[in-house]
Coordinates of C-alpha atoms in Angstrom, one line a residue:
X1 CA -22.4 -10.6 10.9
X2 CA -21.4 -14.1 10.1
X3 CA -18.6 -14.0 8.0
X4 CA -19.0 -17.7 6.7
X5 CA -22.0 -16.7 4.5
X6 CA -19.9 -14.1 2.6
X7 CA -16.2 -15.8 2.9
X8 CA -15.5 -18.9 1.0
X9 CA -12.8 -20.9 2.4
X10 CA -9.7 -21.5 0.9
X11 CA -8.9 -25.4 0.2
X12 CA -6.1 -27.0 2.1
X13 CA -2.6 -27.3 -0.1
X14 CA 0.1 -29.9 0.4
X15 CA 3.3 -27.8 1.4
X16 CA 6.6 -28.6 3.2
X17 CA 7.6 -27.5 6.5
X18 CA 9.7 -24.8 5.6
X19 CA 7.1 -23.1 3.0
X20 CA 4.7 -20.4 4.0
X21 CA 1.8 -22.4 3.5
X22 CA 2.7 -24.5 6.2
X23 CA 1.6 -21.8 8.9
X24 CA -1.3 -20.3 7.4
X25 CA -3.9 -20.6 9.4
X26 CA -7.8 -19.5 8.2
X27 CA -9.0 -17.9 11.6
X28 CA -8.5 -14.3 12.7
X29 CA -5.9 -13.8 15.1
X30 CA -4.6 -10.5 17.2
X31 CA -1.7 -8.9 15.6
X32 CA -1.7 -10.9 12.6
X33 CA -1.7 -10.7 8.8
X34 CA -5.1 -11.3 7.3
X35 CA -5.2 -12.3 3.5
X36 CA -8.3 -11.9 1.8
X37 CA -9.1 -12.4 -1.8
X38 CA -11.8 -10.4 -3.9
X39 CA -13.4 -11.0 -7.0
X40 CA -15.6 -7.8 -7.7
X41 CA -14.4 -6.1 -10.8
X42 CA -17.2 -4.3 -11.3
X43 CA -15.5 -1.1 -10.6
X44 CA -13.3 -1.4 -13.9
X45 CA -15.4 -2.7 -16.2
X46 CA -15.1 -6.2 -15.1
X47 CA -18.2 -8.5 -13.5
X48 CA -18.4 -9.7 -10.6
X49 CA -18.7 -13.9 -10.4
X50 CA -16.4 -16.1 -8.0
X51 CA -12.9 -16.5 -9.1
X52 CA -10.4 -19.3 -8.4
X53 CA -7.7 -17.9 -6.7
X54 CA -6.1 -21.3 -6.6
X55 CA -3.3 -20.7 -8.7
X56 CA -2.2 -17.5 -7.0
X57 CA -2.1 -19.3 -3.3
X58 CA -0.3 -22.5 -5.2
X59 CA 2.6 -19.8 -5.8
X60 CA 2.5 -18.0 -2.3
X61 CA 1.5 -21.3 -0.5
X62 CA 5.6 -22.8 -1.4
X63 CA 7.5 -19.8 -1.0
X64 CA 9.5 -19.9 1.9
X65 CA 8.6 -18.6 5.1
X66 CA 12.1 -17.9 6.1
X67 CA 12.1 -16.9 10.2
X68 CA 8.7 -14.9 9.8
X69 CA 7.1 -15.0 13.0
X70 CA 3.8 -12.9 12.8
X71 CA 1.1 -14.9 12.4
X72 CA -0.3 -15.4 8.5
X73 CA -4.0 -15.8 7.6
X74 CA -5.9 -16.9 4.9
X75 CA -9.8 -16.0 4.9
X76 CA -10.4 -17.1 1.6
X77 CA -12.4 -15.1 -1.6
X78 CA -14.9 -12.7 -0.4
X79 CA -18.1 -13.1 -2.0
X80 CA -19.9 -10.0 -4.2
X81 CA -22.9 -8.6 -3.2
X82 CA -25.7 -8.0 -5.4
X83 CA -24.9 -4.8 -6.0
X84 CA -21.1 -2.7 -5.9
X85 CA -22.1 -0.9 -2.7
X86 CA -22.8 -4.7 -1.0
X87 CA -19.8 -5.5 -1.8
X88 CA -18.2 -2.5 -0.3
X89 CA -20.4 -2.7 2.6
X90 CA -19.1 -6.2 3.5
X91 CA -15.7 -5.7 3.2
X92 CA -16.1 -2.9 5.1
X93 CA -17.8 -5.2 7.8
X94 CA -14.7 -8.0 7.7
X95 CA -12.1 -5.1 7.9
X96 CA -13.6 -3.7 10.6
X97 CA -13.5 -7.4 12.3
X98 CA -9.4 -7.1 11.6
X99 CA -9.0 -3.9 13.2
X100 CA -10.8 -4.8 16.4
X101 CA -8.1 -7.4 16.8
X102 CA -5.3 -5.1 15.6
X103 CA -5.0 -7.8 12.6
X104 CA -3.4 -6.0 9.3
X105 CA -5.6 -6.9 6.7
X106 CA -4.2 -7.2 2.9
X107 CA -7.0 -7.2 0.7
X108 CA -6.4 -9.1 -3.2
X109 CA -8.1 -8.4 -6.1
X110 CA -11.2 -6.4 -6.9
X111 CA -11.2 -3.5 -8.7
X112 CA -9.1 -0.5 -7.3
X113 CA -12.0 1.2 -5.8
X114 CA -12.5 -1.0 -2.8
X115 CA -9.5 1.4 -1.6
X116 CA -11.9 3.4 -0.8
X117 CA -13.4 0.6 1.8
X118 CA -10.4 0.0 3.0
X119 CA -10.3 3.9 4.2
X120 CA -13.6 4.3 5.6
X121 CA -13.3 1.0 7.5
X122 CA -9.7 2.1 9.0
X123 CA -11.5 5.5 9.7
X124 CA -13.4 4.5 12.3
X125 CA -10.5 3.4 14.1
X126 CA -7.9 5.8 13.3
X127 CA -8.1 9.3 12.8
X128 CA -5.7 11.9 10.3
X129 CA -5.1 9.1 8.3
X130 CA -2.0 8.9 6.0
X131 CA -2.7 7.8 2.5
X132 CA -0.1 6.4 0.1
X133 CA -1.8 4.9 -3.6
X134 CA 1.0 3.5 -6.3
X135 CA -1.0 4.1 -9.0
X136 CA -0.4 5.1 -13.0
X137 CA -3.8 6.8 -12.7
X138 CA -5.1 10.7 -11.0
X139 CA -8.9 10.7 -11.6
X140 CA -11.1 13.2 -9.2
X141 CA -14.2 12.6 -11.5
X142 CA -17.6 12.8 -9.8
X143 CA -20.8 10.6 -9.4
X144 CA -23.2 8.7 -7.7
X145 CA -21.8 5.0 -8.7
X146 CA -18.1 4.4 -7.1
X147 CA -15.8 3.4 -9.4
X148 CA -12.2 3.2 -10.1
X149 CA -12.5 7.0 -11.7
X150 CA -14.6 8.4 -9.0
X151 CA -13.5 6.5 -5.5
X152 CA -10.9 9.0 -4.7
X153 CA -13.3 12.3 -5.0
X154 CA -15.7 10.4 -2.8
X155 CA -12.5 9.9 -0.3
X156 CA -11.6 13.5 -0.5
X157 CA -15.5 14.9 -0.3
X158 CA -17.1 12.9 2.5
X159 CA -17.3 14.8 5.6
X160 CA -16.5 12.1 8.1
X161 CA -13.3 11.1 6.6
X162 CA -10.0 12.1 8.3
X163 CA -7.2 13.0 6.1
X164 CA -3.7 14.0 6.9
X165 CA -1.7 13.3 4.3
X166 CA -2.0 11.7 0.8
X167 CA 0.6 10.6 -1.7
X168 CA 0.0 9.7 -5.1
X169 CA 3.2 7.5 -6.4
X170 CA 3.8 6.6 -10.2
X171 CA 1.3 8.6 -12.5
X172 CA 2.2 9.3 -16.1
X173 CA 1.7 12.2 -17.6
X174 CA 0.8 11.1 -20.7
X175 CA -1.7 9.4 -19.1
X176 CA -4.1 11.7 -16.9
X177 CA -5.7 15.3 -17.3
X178 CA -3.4 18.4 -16.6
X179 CA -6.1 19.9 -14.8
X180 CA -6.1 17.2 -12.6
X181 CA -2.8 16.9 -12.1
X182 CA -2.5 20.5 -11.1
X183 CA -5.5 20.3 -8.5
X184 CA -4.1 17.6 -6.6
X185 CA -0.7 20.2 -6.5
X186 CA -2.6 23.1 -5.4
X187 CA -4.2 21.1 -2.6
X188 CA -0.3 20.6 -1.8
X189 CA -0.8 16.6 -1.5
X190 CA 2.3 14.7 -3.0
X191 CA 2.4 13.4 -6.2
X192 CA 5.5 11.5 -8.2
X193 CA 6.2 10.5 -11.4
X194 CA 7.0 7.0 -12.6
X195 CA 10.4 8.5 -13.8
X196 CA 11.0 9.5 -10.1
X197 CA 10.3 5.6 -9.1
X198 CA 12.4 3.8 -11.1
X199 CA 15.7 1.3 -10.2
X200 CA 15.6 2.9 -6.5
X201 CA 13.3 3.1 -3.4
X202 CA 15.3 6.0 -1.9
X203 CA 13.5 9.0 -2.9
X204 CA 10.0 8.1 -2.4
X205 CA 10.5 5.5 1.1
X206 CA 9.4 8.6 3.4
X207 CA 6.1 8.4 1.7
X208 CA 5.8 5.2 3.0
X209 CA 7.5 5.5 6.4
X210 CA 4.6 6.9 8.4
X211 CA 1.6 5.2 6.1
X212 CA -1.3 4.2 7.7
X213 CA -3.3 2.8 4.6
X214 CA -0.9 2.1 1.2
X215 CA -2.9 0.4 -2.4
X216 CA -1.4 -0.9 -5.2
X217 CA -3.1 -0.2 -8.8
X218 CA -2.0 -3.0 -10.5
X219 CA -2.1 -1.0 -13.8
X220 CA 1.2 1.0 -12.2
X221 CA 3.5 -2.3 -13.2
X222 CA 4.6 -2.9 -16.7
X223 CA 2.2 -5.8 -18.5
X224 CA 3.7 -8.0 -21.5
X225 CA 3.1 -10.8 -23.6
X226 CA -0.4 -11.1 -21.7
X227 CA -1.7 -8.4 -19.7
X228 CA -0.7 -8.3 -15.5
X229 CA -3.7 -5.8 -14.9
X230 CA -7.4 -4.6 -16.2
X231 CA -6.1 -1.8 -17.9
X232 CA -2.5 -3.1 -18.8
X233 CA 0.0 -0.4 -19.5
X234 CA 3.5 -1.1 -21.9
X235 CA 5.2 1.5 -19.3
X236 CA 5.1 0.8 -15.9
X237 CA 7.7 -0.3 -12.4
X238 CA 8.9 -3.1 -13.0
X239 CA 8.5 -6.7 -11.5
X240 CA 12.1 -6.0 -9.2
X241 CA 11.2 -2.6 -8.5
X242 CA 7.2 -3.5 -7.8
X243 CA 8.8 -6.2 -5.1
X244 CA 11.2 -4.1 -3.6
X245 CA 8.0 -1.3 -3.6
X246 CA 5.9 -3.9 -1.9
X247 CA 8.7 -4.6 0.8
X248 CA 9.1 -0.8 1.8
X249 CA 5.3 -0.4 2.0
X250 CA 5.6 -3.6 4.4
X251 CA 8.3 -1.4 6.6
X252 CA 5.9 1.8 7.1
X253 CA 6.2 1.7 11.0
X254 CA 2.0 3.1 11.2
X255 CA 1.0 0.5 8.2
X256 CA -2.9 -0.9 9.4
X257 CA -4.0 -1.9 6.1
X258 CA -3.1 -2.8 2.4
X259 CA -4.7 -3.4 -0.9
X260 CA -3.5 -4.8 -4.1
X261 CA -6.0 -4.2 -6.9
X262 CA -7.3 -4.3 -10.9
X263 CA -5.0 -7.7 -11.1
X264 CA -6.2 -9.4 -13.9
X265 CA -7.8 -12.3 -12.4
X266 CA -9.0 -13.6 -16.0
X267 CA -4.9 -14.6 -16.4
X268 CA -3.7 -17.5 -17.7
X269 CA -0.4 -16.7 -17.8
X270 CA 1.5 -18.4 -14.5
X271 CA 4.3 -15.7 -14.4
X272 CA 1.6 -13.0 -13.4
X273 CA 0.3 -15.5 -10.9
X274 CA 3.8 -15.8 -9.7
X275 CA 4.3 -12.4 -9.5
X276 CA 1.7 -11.2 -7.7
X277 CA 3.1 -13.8 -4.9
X278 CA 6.2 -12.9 -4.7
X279 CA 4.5 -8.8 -3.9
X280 CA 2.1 -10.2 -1.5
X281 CA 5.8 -12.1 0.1
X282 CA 7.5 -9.0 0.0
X283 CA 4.8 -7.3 1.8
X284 CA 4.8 -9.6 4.4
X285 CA 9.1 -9.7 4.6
X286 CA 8.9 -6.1 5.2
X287 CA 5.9 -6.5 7.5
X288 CA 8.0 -8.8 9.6
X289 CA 11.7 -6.7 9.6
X290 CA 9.3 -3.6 10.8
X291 CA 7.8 -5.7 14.0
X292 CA 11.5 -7.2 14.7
X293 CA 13.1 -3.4 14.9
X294 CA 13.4 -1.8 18.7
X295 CA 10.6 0.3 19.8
X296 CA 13.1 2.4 21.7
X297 CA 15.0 4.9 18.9
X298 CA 18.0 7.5 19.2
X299 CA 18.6 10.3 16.7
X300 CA 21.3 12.5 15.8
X301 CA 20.4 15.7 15.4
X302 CA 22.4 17.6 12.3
X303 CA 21.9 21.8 11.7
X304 CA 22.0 23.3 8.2
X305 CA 22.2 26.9 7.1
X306 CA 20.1 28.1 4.0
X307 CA 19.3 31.5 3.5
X308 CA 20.5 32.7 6.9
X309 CA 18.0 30.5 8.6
X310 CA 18.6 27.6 10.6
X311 CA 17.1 24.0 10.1
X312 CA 17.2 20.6 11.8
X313 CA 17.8 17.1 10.5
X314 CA 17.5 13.7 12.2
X315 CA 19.0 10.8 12.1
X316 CA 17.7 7.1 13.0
X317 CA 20.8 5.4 14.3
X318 CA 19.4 1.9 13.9
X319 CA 17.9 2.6 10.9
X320 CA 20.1 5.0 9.1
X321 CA 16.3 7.1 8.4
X322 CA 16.5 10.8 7.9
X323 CA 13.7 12.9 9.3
X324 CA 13.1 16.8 9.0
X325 CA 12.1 19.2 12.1
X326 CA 13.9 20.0 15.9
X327 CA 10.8 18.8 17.8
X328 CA 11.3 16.5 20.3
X329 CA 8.8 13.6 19.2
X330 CA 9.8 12.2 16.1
X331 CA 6.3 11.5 15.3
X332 CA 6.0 15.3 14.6
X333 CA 9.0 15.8 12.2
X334 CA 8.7 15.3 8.5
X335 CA 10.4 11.7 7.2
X336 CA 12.6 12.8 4.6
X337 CA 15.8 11.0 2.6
X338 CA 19.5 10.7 2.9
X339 CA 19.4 13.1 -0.6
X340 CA 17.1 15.8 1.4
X341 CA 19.9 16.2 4.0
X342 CA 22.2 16.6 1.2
X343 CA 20.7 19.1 -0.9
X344 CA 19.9 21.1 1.8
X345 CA 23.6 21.4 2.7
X346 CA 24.1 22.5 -0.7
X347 CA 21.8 24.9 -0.4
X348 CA 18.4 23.9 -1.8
X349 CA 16.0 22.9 0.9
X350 CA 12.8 20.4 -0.9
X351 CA 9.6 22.8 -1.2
X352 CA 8.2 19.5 0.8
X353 CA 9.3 20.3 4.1
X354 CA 8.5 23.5 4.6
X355 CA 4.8 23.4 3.4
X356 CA 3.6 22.7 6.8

């Protein structure tokens, strides 16, 4: 596929040598961060014509790049297809392209079911897939169109698809079906509250720790004045706490592919513009600290006693991480908090780490 007939090119920006914008490049490269803009809204109730994402880049473009060394790239705004499935088809297609080179793909815009793109084109490279969505929003609805209510049921009911874990991060009560809320439970996938989200990153980090795929729903983050989302919501994380969110999904040590969606592109209002920078430089801050860390890791190993029986906790001592579980390779204990280790000692041992 010829991605120049789909892609349009972002223009060239004036920027000074220390700004980010003065090492983005526009051509794929291995082991890099790939940007890509999308403009299909069609998904929530938007349409789907070219937007100008010029005012977004202007923001990101002079922020600084600080001692980033991973390569940054800038594809440019996707163009829709004639149909919702095109579109999901050729993002598919230029995802795909990333993960041959082991590129990390961070897809803008578009309306929050092109997660589900993002998924099947990480499937084919990756199997038992761990799944981390920020989002205000549970819906399992079904139907033949995909759409922001009915991408995750597709997700969950295709066959092919390879599922280890999913967390759902942020949802409001007052905001979703019970019934839903309580299927999602009974499948035992995670699922926290915004209340459980706010003014620190502590208790919900291990959902991000081992992440392959992590998407943002824009509609999770507090709009005012004019709206930051397509379905803008008076409650919500903050713009501090949706930053320092965006810099912990940016440390998972697994992370293959991000999305960022339902942004209200139709904005006028430069402070959202700004904002949704300033996530997208977060991302790639945490992106970078992850990459810079040794590959080589020691853990101290801590017992507790609850209920006569014996469990073990891990520590990361270059990271200060906790993890649950004696087995020898970290990559089959349970990533838990500093507060985990605690309570357990205390007696009370999280209903989490012991589904398995």
């Amino acid at each position: 596929m010829n991605f120049e007939d789909f892609i349009i090119s972002p223009r060239n920006f004036k920027t000074e040598n220390w700004q980010i914008g003065n090492r983005i490049t526009k051509d794929i490269k291995e082991d890099s961060i790939v940007l890509l803009f999308v403009s299909d809204y069609r998904g929530a109730n938007g349409d789907a014509e070219v937007q100008d994402f010029t005012r977004i880049r202007k923001e990101f473009y002079k922020l600084s790049q600080l001692d980033f060394e991973i390569p940054i790239v800038d594809l440019g705004d996707l163009v829709s297809g004639k149909s919702v499935q095109d579109s999901h088809y050729i993002l598919q297609e230029v995802l795909s392209a990333c993960h041959y080179k082991r590129a990390l793909p961070v897809i803008v815009g578009g309306s929050n079911d092109f997660a589900f793109s993002l998924f099947s084109a990480l499937n084919f490279h990756t199997k038992n897939i761990n799944y981390t969505q920020i989002s205000n929003i549970i819906s399992l609805k079904q139907g033949e169109i995909i759409n922001e209510h009915t991408f995750l049921s597709k997700m969950f009911g295709a066959k092919n698809f390879s599922i280890k874990n999913y967390h759902h991060l942020g949802y409001q009560k007052h905001l979703n079906e019970a019934d839903t809320v309580r299927l999602i439970k009974e499948v035992e996938f995670d699922i926290i509250r915004l209340a459980e989200m706010m003014n620190s990153t502590e208790k919900t980090e291990p959902f991000f720790r081992k992440a392959d795929l992590v998407t943002v729903n824009c509609d999770a983050i507090e709009s005012f004045s004019e709206p930051f989302s397509m379905n803008p919501q008076v409650n919500g994380l903050n713009r501090r706490e949706i930053c320092a969110y965006m810099k912990e999904i940016g440390l998972s040590e697994n992370l293959k592919s991000v999305g960022i969606f339902n942004y209200n592109i139709y904005s006028e209002n430069q402070l959202n513009h700004q904002l949704l920078a300033q996530m997208i430089w977060y991302l790639m801050e945490g992106i970078n600290i992850q990459r810079s860390h040794p590959k080589e890791r020691h853990y101290e190993v801590f017992y507790v006693l609850v209920d006569d029986r014996q469990y073990a906790f891990k520590r990361d001592t270059f990271s200060n991480l906790w993890y649950f579980g004696d087995d020898e390779n970290i990559e089959n204990c349970i990533p838990c908090s500093r507060k985990d280790f605690d309570e357990a000692k205390k007696g009370w041992l999280n209903a989490r780490l012991t589904k398995i």
